[in-house]
CSV table of C-alpha atoms in Angstrom, one decimal:
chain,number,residue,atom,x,y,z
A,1,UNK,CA,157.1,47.1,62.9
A,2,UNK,CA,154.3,45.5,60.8
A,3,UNK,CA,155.2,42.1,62.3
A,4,UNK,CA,154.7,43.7,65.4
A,5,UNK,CA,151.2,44.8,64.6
A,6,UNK,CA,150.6,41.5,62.9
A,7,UNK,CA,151.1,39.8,66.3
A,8,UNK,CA,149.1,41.8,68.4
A,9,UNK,CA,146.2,41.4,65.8
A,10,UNK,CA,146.2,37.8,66.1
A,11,UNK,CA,146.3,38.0,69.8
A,12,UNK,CA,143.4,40.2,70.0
A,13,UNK,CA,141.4,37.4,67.3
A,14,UNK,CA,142.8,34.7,69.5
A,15,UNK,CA,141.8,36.0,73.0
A,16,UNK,CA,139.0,34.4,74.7
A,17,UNK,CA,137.1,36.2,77.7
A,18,UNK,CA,135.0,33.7,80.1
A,19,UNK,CA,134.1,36.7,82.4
A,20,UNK,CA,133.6,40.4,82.4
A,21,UNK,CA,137.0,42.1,83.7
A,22,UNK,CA,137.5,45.7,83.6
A,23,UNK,CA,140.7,47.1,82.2
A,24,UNK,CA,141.9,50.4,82.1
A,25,UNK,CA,144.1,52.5,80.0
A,26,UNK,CA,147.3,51.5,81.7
A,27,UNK,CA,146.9,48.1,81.2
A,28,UNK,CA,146.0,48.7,77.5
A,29,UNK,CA,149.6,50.3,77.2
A,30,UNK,CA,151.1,47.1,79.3
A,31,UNK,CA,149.9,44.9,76.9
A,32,UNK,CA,150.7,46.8,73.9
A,33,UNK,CA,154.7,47.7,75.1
A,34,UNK,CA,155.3,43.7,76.0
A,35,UNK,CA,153.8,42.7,72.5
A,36,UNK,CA,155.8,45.2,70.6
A,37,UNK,CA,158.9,44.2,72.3
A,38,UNK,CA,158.2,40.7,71.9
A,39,UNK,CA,159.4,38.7,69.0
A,40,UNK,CA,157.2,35.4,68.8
A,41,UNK,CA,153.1,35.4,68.5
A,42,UNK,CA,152.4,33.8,71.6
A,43,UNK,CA,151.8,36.1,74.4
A,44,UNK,CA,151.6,35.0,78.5
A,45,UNK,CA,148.6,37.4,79.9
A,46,UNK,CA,147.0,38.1,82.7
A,47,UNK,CA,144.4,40.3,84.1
A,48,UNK,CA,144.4,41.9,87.6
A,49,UNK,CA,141.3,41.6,90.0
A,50,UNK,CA,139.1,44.3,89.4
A,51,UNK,CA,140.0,47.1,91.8
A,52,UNK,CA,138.0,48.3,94.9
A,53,UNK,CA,136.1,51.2,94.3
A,54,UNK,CA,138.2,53.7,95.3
A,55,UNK,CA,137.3,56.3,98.9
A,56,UNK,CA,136.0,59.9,97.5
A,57,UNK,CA,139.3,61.9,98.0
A,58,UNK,CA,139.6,65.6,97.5
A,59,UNK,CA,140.6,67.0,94.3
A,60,UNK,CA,144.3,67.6,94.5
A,61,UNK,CA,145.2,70.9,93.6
A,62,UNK,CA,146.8,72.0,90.1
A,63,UNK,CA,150.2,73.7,90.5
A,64,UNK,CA,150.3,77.1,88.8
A,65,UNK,CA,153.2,76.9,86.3
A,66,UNK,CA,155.0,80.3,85.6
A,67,UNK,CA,156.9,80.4,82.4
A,68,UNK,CA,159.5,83.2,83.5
A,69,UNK,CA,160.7,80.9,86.5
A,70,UNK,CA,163.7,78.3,85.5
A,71,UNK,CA,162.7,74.9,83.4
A,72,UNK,CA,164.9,73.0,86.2
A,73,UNK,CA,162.7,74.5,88.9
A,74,UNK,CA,159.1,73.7,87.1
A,75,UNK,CA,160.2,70.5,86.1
A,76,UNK,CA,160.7,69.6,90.0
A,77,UNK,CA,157.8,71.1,91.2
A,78,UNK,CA,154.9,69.7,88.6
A,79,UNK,CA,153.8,66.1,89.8
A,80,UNK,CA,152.9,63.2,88.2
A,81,UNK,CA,149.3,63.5,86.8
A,82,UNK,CA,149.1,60.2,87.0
A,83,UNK,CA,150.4,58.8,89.6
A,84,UNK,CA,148.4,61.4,91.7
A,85,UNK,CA,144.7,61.1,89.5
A,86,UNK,CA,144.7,57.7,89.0
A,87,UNK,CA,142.0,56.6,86.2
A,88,UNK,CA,140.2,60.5,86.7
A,89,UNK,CA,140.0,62.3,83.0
A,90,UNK,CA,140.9,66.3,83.8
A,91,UNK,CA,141.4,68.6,81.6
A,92,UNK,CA,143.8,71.7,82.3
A,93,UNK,CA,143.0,75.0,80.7
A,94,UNK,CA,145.9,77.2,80.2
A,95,UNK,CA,144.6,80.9,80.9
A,96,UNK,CA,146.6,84.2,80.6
A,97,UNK,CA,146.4,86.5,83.2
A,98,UNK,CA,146.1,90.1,83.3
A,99,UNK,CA,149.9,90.3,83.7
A,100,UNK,CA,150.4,88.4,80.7
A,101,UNK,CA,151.4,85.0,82.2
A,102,UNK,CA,150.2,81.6,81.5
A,103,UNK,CA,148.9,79.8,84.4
A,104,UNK,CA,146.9,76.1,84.4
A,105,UNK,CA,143.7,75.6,86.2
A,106,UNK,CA,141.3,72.7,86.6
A,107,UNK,CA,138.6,75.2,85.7
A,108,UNK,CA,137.2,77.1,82.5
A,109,UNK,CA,138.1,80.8,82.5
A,110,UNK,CA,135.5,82.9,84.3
A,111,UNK,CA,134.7,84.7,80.6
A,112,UNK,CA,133.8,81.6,79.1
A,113,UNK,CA,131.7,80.9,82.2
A,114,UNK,CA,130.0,84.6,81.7
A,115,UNK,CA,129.3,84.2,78.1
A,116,UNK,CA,127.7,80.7,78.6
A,117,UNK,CA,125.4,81.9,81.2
A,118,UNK,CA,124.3,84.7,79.1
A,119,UNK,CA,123.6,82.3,76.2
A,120,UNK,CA,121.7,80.0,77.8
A,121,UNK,CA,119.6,83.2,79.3
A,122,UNK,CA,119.1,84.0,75.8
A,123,UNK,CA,117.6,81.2,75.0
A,124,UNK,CA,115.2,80.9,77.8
A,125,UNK,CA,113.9,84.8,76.8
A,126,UNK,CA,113.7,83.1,73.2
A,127,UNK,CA,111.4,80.3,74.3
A,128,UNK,CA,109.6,82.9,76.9
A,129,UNK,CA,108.7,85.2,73.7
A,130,UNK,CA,107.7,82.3,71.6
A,131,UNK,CA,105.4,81.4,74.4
A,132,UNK,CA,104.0,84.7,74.8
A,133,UNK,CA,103.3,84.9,71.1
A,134,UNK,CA,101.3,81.2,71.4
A,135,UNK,CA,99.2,82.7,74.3
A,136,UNK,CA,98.1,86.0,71.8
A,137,UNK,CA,97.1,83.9,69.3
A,138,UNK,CA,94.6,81.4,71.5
A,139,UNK,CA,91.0,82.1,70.7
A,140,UNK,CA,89.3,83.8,73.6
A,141,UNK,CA,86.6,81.3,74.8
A,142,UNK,CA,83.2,83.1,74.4
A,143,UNK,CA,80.9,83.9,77.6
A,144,UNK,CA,79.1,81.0,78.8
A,145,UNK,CA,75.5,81.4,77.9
A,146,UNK,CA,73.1,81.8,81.0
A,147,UNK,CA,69.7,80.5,81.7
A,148,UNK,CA,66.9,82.5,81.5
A,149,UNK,CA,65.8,81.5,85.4
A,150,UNK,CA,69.4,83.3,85.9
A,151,UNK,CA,68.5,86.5,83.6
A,152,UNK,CA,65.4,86.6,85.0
A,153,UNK,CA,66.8,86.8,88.8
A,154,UNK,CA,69.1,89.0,87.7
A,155,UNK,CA,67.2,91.4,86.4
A,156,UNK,CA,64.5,91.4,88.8
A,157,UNK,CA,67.6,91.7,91.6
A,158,UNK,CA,70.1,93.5,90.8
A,159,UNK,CA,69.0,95.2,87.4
A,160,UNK,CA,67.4,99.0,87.9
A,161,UNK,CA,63.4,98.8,87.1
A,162,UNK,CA,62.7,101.0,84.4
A,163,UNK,CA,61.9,104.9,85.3
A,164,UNK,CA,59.2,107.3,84.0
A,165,UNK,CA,60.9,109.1,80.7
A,166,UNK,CA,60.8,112.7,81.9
A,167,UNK,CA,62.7,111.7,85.1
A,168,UNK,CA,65.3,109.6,82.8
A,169,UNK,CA,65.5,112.8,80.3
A,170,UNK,CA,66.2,115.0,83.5
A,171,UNK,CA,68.8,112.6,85.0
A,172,UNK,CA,70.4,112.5,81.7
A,173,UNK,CA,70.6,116.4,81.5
A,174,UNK,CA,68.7,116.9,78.9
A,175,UNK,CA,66.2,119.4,80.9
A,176,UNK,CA,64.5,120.0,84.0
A,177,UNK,CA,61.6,117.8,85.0
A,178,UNK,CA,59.3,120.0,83.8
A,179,UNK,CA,61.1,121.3,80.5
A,180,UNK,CA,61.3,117.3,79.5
A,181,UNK,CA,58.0,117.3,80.3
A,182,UNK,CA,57.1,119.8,77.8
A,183,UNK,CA,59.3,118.0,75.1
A,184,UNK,CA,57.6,114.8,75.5
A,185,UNK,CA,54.2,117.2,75.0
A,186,UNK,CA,55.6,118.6,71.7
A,187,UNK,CA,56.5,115.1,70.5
A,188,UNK,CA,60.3,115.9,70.1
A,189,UNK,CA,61.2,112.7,72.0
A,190,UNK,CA,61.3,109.3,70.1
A,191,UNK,CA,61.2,105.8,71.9
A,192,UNK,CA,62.5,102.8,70.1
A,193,UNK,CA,61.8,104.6,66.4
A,194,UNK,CA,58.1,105.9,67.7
A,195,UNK,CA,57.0,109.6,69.0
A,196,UNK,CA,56.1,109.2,73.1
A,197,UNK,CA,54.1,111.8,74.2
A,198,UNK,CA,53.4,110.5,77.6
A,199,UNK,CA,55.9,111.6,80.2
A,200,UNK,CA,54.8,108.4,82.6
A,201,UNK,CA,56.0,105.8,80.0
A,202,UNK,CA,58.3,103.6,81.4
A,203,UNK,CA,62.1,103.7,79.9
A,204,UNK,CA,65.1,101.9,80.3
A,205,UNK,CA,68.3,104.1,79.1
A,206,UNK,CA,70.2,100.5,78.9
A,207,UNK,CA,67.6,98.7,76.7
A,208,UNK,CA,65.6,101.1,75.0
A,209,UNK,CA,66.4,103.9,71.9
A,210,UNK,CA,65.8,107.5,73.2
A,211,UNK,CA,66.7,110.0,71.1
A,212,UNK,CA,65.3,113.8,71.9
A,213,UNK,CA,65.4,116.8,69.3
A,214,UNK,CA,67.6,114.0,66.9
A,215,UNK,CA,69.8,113.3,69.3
A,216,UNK,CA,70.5,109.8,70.4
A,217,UNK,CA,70.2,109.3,74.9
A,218,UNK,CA,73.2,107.7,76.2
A,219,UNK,CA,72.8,104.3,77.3
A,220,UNK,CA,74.6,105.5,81.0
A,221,UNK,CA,73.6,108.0,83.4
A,222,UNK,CA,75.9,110.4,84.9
A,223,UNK,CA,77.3,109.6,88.1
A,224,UNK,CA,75.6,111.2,91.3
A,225,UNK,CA,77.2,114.4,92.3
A,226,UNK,CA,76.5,115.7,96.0
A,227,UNK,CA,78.1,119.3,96.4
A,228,UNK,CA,77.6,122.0,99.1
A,229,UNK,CA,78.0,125.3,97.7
A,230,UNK,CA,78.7,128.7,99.6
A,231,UNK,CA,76.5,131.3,98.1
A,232,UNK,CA,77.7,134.7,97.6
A,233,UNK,CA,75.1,137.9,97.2
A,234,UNK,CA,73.3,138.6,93.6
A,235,UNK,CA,73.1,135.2,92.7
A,236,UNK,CA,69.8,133.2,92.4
A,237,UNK,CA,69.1,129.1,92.3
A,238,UNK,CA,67.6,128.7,89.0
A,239,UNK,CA,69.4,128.0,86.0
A,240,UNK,CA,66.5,129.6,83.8
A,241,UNK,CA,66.9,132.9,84.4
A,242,UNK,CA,69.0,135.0,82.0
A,243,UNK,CA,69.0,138.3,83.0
A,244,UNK,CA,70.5,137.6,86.9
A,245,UNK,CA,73.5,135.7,87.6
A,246,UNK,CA,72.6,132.0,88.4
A,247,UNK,CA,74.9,129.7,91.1
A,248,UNK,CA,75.2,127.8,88.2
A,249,UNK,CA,77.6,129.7,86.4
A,250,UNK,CA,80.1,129.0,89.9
A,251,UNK,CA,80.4,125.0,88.9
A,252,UNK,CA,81.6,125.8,85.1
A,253,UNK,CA,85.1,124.7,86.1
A,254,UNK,CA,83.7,122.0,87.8
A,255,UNK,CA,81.7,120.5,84.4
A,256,UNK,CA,84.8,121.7,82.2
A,257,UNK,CA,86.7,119.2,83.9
A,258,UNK,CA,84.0,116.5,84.3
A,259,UNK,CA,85.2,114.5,81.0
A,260,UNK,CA,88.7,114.3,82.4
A,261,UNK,CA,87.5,113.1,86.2
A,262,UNK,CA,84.7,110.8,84.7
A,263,UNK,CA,85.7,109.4,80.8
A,264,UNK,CA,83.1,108.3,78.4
A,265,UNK,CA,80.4,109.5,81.0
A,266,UNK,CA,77.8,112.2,80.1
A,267,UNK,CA,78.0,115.7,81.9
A,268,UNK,CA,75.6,116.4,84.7
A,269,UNK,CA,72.8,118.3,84.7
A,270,UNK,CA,72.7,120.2,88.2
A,271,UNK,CA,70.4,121.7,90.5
A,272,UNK,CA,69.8,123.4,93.9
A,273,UNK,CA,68.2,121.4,97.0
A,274,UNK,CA,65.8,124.3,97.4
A,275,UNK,CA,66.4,127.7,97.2
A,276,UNK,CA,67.8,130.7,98.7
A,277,UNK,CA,66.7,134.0,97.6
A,278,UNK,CA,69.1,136.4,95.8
A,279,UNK,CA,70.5,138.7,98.7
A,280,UNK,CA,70.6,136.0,101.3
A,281,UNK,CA,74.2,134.0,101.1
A,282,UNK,CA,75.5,130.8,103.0
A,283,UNK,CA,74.9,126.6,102.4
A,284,UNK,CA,72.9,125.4,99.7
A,285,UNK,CA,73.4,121.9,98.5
A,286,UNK,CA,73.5,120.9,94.7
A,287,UNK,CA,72.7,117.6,93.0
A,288,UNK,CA,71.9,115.9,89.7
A,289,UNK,CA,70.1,113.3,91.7
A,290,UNK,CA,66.3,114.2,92.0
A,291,UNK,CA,65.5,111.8,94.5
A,292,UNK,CA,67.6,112.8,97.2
A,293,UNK,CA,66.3,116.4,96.4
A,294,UNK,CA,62.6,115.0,97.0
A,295,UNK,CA,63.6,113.5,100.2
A,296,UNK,CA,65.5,116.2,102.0
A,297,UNK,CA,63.3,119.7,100.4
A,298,UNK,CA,60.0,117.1,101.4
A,299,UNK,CA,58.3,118.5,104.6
A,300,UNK,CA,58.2,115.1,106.1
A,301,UNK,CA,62.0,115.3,106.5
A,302,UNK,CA,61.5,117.8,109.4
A,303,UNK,CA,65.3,119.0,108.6
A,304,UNK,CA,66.0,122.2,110.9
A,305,UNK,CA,67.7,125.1,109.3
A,306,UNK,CA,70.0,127.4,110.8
A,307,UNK,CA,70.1,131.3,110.2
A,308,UNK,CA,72.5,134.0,110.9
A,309,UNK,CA,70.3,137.0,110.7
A,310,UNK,CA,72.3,140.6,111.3
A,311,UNK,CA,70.1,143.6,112.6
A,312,UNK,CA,70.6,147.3,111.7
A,313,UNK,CA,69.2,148.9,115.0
A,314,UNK,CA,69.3,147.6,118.9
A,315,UNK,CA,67.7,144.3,119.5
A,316,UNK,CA,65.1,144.1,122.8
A,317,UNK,CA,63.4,141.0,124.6
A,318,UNK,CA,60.4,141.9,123.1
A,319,UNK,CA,61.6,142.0,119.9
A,320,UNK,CA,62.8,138.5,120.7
A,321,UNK,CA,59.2,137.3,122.1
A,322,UNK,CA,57.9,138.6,118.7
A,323,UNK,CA,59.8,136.2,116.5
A,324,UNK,CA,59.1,133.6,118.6
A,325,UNK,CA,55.7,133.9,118.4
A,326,UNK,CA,55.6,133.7,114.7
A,327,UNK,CA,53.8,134.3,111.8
A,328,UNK,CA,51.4,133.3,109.1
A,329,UNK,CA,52.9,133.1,105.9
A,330,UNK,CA,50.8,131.4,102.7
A,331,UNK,CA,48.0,130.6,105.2
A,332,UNK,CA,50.0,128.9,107.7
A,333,UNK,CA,51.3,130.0,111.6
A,334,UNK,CA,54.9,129.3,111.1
A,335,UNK,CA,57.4,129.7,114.6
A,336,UNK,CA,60.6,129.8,115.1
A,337,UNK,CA,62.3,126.4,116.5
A,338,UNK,CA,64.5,128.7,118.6
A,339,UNK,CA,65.7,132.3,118.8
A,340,UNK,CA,68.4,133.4,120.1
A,341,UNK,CA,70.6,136.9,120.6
A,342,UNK,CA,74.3,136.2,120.2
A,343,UNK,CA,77.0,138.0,122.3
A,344,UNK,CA,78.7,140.8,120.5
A,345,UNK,CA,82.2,140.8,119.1
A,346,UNK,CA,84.5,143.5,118.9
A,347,UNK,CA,84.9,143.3,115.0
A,348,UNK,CA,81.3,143.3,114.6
A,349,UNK,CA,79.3,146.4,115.7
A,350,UNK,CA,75.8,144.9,114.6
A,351,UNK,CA,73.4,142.7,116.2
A,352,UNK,CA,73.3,139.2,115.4
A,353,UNK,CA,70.2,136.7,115.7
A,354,UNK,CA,70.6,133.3,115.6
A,355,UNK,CA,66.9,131.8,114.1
A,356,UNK,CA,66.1,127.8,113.9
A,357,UNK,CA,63.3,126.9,111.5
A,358,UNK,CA,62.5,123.8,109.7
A,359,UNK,CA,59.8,124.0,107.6
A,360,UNK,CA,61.7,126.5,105.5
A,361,UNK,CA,58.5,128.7,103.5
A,362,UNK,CA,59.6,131.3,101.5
A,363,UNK,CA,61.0,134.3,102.8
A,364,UNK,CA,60.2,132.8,106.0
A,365,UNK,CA,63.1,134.2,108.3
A,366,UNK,CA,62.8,137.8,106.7
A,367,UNK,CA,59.5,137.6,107.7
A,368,UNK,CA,59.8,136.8,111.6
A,369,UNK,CA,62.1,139.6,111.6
A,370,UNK,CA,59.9,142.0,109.9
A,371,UNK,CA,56.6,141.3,111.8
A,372,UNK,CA,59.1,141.6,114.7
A,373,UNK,CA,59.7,145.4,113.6
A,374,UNK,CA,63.8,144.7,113.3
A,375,UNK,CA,65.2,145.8,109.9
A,376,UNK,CA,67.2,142.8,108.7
A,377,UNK,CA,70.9,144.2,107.4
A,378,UNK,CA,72.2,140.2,106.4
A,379,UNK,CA,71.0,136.8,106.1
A,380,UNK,CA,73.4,134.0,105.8
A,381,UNK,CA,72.3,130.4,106.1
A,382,UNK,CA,75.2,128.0,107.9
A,383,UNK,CA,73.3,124.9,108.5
A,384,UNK,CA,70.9,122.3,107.1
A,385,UNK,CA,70.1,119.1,109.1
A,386,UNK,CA,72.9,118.4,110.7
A,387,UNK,CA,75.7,119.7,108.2
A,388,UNK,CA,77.1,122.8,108.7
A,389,UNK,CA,79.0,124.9,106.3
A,390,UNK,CA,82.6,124.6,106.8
A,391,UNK,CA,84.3,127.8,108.2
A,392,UNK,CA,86.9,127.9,105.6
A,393,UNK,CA,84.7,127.3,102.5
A,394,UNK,CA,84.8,131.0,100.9
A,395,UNK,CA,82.0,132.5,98.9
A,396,UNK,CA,81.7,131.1,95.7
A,397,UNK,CA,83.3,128.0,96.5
A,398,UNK,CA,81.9,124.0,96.5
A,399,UNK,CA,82.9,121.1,98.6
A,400,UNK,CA,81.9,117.5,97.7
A,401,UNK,CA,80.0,115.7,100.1
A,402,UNK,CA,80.6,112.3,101.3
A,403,UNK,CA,78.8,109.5,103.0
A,404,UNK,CA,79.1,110.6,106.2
A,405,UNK,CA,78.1,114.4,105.4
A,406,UNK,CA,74.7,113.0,103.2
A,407,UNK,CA,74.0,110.8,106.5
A,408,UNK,CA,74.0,114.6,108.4
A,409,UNK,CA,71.5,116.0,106.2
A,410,UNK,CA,69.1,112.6,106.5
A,411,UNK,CA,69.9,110.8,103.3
A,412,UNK,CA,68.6,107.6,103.4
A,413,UNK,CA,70.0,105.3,100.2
């Protein structure tokens, strides 16, 4: 045996390639079989043509073997690996089934195949988190810095001009426009660190330190609220009064709830659009926004108002001439825009007038029905401009307004 090796060694040492020839395993075990069975060190050898490359076949299939059938039986029926894949490396996996018997495949088991699918997903969620952990620690970039032509534009576009300090102390809540007024007057109201007494001084809440009575401004104003309330009897539009029931003890729910419909803004401080006086019920719109109630309670807005006036007593034509006629009320001939006796209903056993005004004096419509000699029973306002209170809005009850209602009532923003 070891001269056997011997020779081949010396072969290999003695063998001299003048080209590159490919060889495969098969000749490998050729040459070593004929120079183990050989006796002398010289060796006859040749080397086939290299071979064509072969035609892509398909994969020819495994045979299952089943260890309960007959040896004689499996023996037949298993090919030649070989002969039948050629120079092709495969590698059979021997698998039990779930009956218990071993079968060969050309293919891993399908468990191996889950469990190296889920490992390489675990890796990628590795690499994702370590990504995610580079991003939290990057060092935000700070704001670019602008120029002042573009803080300037800004601000003389797009930034809100500064506003008299009794108007921002009103819109704040502190007080009415007239209370903050009187504030500024006792010098309880500090701007920047020094006592303004001047109500006209010109604030910004965003720039500027206001504090009033000790108590630091906040730098944002409470949104605008726009709500139409339905007035019931006994209750009058000033929040002043003490010893009568005020309409603004109806929206307590309403500012309760603020902090959870508007976070980290202040509560508003709101007000009627005019006023109705405390037996007469119906529409009456409150706001925080004093603005919008200049515009619409201005005479210039020329906003007609629409009363539902119910008689005790029979109604004539003449009575009817009478209100249209007018009457003078704080030195002025005020009449009617229109007049009218509505039909009767079978629930309703009084007399109702239907009266149109729009320059809306005090006590105006319980006037034209008193110089008319009627004795009003009701008064109940259901329109202003050209909103009219909803017919299922009950007494006591609010409705927010919306673009196209503040549009009805001539709101111009």
């Amino acid at each position: 045996m070891a001269a056997a090796v011997a020779a081949a060694t010396s072969a290999f040492t003695s063998l001299h390639l003048t080209r590159a020839t490919s060889y495969t395993r098969r000749h490998i075990r050729t040459f070593i079989t004929s120079s183990l069975s050989s006796s002398s060190t010289k060796f006859n050898i040749t080397f086939a043509p290299p071979k064509p490359k072969p035609k892509t076949k398909p994969e020819p299939a495994i045979p299952i073997i089943n260890p309960n059938s007959d040896s004689d039986s499996n023996s037949d029926s298993v090919p030649n690996l070989d002969a039948e894949v050629g120079d092709q490396l495969y590698i059979p996996w021997i698998v039990r089934d779930e009956k218990g018997n071993l079968t060969l495949q050309s293919t891993p088991p399908a468990r191996l195949l889950h469990e190296m699918a889920n490992a390489s997903t675990g890796k990628k969620k590795k690499k994702g988190k370590e990504v995610a952990s580079k991003a939290a620690t990057v060092v935000p970039t700070p704001e670019p810095k602008h120029s002042k032509a573009a803080r300037r534009f800004y601000n003389e576009n797009f930034r809100d001009p500064p506003q008299r300090l009794s108007k921002v102390l009103a819109a704040a809540g502190v007080a009415s426009r007239r209370s903050s007024e009187e504030l500024i007057f006792q010098g309880r109201v500090t701007v920047n660190g020094s006592v303004c007494k001047t109500p006209q001084t010109k604030v910004d809440p965003a720039r500027d330190v206001i504090y009033v009575n000790g108590n630091r401004l906040p730098k944002k104003l409470p949104t605008k609220v726009y709500l139409a309330l339905n007035k019931p009897k006994g209750y009058i539009c000033s929040s002043g009064e003490k010893e009568t029931k005020s309409v603004m003890s109806l929206f307590d729910d309403f500012i309760k709830s603020w902090d959870k419909r508007h976070p980290g803004q202040p509560k508003p401080r709101l007000f009627t659009v005019g006023r109705l006086d405390v037996a007469t019920t119906g529409l009456i719109i409150v706001t925080n926004d004093g603005e919008f109630t200049h515009q619409i309670s201005h005479p210039s807005s020329n906003l007609s108002k629409e009363y539902i006036a119910t008689i005790d007593g029979e109604v004539h034509k003449r009575h009817l001439i009478a209100i249209s006629e007018g009457t003078i009320i704080d030195g002025v001939h005020c009449t009617p825009d229109n007049v009218e006796l509505l039909p009767g209903q079978p629930d309703l056993s009084r007399p109702r007038l239907r009266i149109v005004v729009h320059e809306g004096r005090n006590h105006e419509v319980r006037e034209l029905v008193k110089i008319a000699g009627l004795q009003l029973r009701a008064l109940k306002r259901i329109r202003i401009g050209g909103f009219r209170l909803p017919a299922d809005l009950a007494l006591g009850k609010h409705v927010e307004l919306n673009q196209a209602n503040l549009k009805a009532l001539g709101w111009k923003s």
